[in-house]
Short mmCIF file of C-alpha atoms in Angstrom, two decimals:
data_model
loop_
_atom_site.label_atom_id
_atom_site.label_comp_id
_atom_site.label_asym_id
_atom_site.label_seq_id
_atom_site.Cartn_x
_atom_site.Cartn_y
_atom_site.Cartn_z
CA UNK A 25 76.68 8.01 58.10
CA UNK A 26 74.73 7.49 55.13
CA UNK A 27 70.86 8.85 55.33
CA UNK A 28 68.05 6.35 53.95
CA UNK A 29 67.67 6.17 50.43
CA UNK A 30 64.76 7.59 48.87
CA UNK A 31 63.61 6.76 45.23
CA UNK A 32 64.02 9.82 42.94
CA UNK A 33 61.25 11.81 41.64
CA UNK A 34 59.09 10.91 44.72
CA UNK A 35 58.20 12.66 47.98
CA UNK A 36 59.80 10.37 50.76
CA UNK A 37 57.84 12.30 53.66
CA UNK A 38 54.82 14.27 52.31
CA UNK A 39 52.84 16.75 55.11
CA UNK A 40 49.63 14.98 56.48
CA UNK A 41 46.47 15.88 54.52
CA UNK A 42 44.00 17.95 57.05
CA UNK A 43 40.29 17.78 56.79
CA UNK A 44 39.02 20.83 57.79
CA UNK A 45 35.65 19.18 58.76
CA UNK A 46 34.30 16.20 58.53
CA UNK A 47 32.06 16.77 55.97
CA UNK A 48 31.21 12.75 55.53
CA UNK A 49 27.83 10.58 54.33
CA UNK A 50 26.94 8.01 57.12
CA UNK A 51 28.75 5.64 54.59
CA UNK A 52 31.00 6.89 52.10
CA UNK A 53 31.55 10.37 50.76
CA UNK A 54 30.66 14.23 51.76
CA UNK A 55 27.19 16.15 52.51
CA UNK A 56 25.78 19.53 52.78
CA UNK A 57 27.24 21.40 56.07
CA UNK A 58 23.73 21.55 57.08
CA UNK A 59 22.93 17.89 56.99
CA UNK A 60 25.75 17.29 59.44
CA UNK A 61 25.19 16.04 63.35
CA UNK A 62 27.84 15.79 66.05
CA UNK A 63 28.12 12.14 65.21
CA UNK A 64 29.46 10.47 61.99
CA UNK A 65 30.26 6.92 60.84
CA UNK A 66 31.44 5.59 58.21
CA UNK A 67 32.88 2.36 56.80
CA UNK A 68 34.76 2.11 53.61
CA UNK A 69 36.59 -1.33 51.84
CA UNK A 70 40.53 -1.50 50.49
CA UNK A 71 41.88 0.31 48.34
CA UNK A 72 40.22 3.38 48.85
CA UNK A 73 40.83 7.40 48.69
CA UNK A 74 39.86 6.92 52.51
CA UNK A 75 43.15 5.42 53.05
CA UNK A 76 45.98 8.28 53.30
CA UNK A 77 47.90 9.83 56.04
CA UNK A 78 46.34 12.47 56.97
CA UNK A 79 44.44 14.43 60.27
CA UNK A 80 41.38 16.03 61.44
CA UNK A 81 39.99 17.86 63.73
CA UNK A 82 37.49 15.40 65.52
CA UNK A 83 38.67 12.45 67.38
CA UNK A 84 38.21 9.14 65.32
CA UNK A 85 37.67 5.76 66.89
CA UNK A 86 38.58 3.45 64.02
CA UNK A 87 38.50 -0.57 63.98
CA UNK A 88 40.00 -2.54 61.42
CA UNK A 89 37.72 -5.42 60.10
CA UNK A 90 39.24 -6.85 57.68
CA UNK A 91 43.42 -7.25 56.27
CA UNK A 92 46.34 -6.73 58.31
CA UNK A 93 49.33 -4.29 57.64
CA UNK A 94 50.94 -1.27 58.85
CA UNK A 95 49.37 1.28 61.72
CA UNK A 96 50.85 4.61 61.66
CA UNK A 97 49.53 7.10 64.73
CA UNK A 98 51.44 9.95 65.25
CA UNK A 99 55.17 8.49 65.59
CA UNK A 100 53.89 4.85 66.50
CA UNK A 101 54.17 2.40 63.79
CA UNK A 102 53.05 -0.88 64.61
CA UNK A 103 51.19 -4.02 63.08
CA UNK A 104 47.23 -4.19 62.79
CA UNK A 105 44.97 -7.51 62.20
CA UNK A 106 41.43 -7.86 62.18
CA UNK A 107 39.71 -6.08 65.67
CA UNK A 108 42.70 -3.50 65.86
CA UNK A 109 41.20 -0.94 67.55
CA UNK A 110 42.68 2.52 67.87
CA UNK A 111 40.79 5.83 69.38
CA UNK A 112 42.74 9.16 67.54
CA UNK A 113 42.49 12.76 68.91
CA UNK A 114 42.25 15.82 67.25
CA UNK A 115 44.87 16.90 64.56
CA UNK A 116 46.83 13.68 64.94
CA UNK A 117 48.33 12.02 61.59
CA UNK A 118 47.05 8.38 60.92
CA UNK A 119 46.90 5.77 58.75
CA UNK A 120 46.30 2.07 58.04
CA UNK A 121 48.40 0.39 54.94
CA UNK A 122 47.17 -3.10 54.29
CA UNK A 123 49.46 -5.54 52.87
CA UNK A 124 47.63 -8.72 52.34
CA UNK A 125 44.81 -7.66 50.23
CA UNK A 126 43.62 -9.86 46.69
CA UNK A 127 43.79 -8.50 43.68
CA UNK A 128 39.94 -7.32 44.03
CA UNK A 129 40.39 -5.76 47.81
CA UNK A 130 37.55 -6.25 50.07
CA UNK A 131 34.45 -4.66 50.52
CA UNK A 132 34.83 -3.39 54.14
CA UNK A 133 38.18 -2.54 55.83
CA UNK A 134 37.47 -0.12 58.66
CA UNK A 135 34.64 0.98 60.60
CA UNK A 136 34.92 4.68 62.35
CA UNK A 137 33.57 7.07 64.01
CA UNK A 138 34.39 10.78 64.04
CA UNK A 139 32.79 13.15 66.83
CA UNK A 140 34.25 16.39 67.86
CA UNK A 141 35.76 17.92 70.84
CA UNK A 142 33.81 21.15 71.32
CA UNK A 143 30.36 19.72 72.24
CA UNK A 144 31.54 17.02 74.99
CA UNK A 145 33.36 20.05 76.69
CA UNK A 146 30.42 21.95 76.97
CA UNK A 147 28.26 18.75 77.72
CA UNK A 148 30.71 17.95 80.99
CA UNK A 149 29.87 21.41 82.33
CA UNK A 150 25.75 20.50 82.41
CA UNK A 151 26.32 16.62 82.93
CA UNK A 152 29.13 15.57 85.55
CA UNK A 153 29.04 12.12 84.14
CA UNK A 154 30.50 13.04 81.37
CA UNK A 155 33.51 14.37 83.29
CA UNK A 156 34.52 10.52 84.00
CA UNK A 157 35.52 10.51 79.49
CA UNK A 158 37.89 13.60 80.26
CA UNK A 159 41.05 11.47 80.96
CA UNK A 160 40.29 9.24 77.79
CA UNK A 161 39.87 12.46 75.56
CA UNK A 162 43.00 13.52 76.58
CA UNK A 163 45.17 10.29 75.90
CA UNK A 164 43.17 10.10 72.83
CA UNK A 165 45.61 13.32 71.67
CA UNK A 166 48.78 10.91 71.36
CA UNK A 167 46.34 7.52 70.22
CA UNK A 168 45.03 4.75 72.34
CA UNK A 169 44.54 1.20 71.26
CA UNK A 170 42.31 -1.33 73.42
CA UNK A 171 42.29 -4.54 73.52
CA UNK A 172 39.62 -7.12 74.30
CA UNK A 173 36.65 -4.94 73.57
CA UNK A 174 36.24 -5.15 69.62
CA UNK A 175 33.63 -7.10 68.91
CA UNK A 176 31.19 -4.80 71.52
CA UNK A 177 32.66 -1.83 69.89
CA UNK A 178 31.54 -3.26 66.54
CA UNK A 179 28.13 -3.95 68.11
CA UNK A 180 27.95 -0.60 68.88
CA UNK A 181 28.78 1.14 66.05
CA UNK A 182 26.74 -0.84 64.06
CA UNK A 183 23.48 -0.26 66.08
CA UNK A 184 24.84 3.53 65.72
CA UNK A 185 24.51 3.49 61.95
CA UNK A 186 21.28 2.06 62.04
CA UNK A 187 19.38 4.57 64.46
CA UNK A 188 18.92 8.36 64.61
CA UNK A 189 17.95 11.28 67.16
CA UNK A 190 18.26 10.52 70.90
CA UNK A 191 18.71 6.63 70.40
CA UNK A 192 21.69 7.26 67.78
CA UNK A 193 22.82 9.79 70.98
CA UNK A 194 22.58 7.16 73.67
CA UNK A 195 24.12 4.56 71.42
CA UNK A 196 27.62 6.64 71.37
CA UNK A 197 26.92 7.18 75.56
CA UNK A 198 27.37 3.36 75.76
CA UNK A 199 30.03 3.34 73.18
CA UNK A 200 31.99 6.27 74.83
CA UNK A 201 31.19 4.44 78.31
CA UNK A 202 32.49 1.13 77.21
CA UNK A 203 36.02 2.98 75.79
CA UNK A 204 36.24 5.20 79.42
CA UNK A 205 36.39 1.61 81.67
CA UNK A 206 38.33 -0.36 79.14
CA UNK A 207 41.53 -1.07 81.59
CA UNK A 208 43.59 -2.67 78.84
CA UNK A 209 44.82 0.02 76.53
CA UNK A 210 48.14 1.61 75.69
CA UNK A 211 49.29 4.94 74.35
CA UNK A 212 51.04 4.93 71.23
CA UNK A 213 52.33 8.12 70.61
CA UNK A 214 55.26 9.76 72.31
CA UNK A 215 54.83 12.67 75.10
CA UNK A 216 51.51 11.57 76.97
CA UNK A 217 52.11 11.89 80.83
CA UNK A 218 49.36 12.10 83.02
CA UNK A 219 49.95 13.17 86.47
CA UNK A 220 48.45 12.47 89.64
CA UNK A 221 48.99 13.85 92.84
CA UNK A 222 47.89 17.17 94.78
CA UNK A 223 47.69 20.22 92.38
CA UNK A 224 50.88 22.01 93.72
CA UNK A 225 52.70 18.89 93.22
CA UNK A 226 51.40 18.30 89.84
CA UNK A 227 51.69 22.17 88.76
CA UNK A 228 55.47 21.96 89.66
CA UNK A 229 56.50 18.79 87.18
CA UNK A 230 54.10 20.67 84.67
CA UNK A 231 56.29 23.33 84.72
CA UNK A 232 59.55 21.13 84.79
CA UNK A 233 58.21 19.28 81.62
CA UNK A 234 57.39 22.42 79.86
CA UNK A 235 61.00 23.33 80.22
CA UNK A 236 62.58 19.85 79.49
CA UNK A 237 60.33 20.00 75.94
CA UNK A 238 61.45 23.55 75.11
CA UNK A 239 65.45 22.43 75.97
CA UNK A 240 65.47 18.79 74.35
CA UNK A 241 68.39 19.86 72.41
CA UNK A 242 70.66 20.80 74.60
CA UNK A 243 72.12 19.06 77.79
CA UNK A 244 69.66 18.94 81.34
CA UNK A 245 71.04 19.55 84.72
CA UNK A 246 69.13 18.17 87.26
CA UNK A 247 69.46 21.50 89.01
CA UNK A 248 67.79 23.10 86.36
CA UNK A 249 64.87 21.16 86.03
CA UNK A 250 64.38 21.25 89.86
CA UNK A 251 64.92 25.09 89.85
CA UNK A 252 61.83 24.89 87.66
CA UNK A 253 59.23 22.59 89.58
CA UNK A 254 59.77 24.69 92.88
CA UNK A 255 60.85 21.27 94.40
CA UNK A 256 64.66 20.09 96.09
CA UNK A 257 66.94 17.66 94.27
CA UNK A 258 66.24 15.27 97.00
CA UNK A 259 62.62 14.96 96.21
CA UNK A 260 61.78 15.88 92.57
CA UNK A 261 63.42 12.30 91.14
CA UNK A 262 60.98 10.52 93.67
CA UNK A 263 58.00 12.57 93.35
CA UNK A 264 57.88 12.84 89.63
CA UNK A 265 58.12 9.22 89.44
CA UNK A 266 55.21 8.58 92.13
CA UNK A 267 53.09 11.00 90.34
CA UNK A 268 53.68 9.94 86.81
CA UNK A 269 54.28 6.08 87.30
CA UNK A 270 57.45 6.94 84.53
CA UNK A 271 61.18 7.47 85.95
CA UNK A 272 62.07 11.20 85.27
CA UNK A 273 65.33 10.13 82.85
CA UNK A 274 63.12 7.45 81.19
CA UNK A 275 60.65 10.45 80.39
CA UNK A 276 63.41 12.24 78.89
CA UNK A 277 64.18 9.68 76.70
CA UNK A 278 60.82 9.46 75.23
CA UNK A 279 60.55 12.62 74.47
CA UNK A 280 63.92 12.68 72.97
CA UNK A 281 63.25 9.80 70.97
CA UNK A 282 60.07 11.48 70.39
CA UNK A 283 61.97 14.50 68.98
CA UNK A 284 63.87 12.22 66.90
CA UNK A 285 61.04 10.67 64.97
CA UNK A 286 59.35 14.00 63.78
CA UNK A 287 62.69 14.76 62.22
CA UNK A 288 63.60 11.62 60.95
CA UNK A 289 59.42 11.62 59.09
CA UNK A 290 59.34 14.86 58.50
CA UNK A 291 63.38 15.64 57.47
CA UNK A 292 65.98 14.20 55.01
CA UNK A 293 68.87 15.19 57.61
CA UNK A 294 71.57 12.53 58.90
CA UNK A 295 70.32 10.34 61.44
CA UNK A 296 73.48 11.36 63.26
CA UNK A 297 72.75 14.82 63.00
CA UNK A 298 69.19 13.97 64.25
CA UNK A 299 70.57 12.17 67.27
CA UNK A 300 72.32 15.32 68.62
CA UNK A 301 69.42 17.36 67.32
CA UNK A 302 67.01 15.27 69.89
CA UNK A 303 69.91 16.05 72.95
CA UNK A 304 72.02 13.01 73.09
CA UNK A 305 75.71 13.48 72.53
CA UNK A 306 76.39 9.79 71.47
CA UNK A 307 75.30 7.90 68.41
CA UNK A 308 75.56 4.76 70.50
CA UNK A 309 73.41 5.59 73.12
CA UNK A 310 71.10 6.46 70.75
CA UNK A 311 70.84 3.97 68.56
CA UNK A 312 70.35 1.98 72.16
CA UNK A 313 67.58 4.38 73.99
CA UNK A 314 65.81 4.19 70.54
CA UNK A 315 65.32 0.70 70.25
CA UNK A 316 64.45 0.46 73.58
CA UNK A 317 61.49 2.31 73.28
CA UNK A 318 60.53 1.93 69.50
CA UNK A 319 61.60 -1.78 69.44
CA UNK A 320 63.87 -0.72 65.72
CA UNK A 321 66.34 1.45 65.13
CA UNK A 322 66.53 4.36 63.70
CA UNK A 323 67.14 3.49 60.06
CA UNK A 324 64.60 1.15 60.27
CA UNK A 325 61.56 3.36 61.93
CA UNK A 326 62.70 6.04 58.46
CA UNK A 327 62.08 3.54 56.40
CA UNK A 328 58.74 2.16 57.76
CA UNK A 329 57.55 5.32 57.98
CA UNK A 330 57.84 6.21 54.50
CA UNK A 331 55.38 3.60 54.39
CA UNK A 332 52.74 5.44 55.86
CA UNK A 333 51.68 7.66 52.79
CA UNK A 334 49.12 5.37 50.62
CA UNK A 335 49.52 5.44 46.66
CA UNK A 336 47.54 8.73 46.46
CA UNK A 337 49.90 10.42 48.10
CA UNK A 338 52.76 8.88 45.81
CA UNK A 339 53.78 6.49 48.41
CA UNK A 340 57.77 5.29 47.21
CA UNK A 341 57.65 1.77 48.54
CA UNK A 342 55.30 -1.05 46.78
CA UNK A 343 52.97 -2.69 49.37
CA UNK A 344 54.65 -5.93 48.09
CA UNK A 345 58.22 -4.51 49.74
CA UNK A 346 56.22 -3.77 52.47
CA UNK A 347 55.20 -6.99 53.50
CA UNK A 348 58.17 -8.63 52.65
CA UNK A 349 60.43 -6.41 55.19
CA UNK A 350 60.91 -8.57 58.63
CA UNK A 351 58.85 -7.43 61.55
CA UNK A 352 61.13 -9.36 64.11
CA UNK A 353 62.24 -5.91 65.32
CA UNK A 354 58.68 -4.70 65.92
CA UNK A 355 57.66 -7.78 68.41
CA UNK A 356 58.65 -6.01 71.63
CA UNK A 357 56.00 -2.91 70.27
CA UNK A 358 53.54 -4.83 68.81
CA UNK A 359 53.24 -8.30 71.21
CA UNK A 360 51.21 -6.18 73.99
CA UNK A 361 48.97 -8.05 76.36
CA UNK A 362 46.74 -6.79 79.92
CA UNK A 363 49.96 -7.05 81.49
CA UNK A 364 49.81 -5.92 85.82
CA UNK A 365 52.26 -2.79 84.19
CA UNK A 366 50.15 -1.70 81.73
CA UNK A 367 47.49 -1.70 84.04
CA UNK A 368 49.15 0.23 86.32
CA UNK A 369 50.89 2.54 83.95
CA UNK A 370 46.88 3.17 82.51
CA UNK A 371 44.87 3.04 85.36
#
């Protein structure tokens, strides 16, 4: 099989840039280290230098105010509009490509906020209610989107911008308090699975996914996996699926698919070399278990991808070809609504 073609003399799948800090003005550019706080916002219009695939280490709530286009978040690639709203972790790529912008862009895209990881650790050990964010911070690691909340969230972070010392404080309280009891959110990165149960029961599939990640590429007995967990074959099926809310095979199949995006971003190899590279032994199953769960194929997802790197970062595709590719494929990913499963997959 043919790989995607990828227009000479240009980087298909550049590395994300990393800011080492977020050295950022309340608005626009970078300060002193010494004039920084624990909170930052900023806002910036389209085109900008702000718009690049890149990563961080503070977690980023960012909502889109004005354009639509392209989301990238980790290995999620999905359609944004005006109130998108996505919540990024630490060290995980993103981007947002708008396509229908006029010829003399607009003077506010995004609003964000960056705030770091370090302080609300230390913050839950002197104030338990902060413990209630903890589950949020952690789903924030593969990127959450929210629905229905937008225009509060806007609210917010405007009245954040506008005040300082304990008020600008209690202002991201609300904000991070408003984000923690949202009930209609998804993930949209592969590999989050939160576990419930008693801790013995939820130490053994810990252990079983730790192996299953580390052996992706080769074939999984159920045996093994069991051996692993400390639990029977009888049981392990049932309780990882009561515990998780996910079907142990489906799991394996997002992370495999998982596997299968990093290398088709990040690689120029074969996709069918990639498909036994993520463990599956037939191009036809998956070609099927990808679309499934990514709502496009393989080819496809390469090629959007290489989308995802904005003209600084010599992206190969005009944003004219990107708007005129069909996004019929992307419906099942991107047409996402309170539904009773989300609910209970989130809650």
């Amino acid at each position: 099989m043919r790989s995607a073609i990828k227009p000479q003399g240009v980087r298909r799948n550049p590395a994300p840039e990393i800011e080492h800090s977020f050295m950022h003005h309340p608005q626009t550019g970078p300060v002193p280290a010494g004039q920084r706080g624990f909170l930052h916002s900023l806002q910036h219009g389209s085109p900008s230098p702000q718009e690049r695939w890149h990563c961080h280490d503070a977690y980023e709530l960012h909502l889109i105010a004005d354009t639509g286009g392209w989301a990238f978040v980790g290995d999620h690639v999905g359609r944004f509009e005006p109130g998108h709203l996505v919540l990024t972790g630490p060290r995980l790529p993103h981007n947002w490509v708008s396509l229908n912008l006029p010829s003399e862009g607009v003077e506010l895209r995004s609003l964000a906020l960056q705030f770091s990881d370090a302080p609300l650790r230390q913050g839950m050990q002197v104030f338990a209610e902060l413990q209630e964010a903890a589950p949020l911070l952690e789903m924030a690691r593969h990127g959450v989107e929210f629905f229905g909340i937008s225009d509060d969230v806007r609210e917010h972070l405007e009245r954040l911008q506008r005040s300082e010392g304990p008020e600008r404080f209690s202002e991201f309280l609300g904000l991070l308090s408003l984000l923690t009891r949202c009930r209609q959110h998804r993930v949209l990165s592969s590999g989050w699975l939160p576990v419930k149960g008693n801790a013995e029961t939820a130490a053994g599939i810990g252990r079983a996914v730790a192996y299953i990640r580390q052996h992706l590429d080769q074939p999984l007995s159920l045996s093994e996996v069991c051996a692993q967990s400390g639990l029977s074959q009888g049981s392990f099926s049932r309780q990882f699926s009561q515990s998780t809310g996910v079907p142990f095979t489906d799991f394996v199949n997002q992370l495999r698919v998982g596997r299968a995006c990093q290398l088709l971003m990040e690689s120029d190899q074969q996709i069918s070399s990639i498909c036994y590279a993520a463990g599956y032994n037939n191009i036809a199953n998956f070609n099927r278990r990808f679309l499934e769960i990514k709502g496009m194929t393989p080819k496809e997802y390469r090629l959007r991808t290489a989308m995802r790197h904005s003209q600084g970062q010599t992206l190969p595709i005009s944003r004219l070809d990107m708007a005129g590719i069909d996004v019929g494929a992307m419906a099942p990913t991107d047409t996402v609504h309170a539904s009773a499963a989300m609910s209970q997959r989130q809650s």
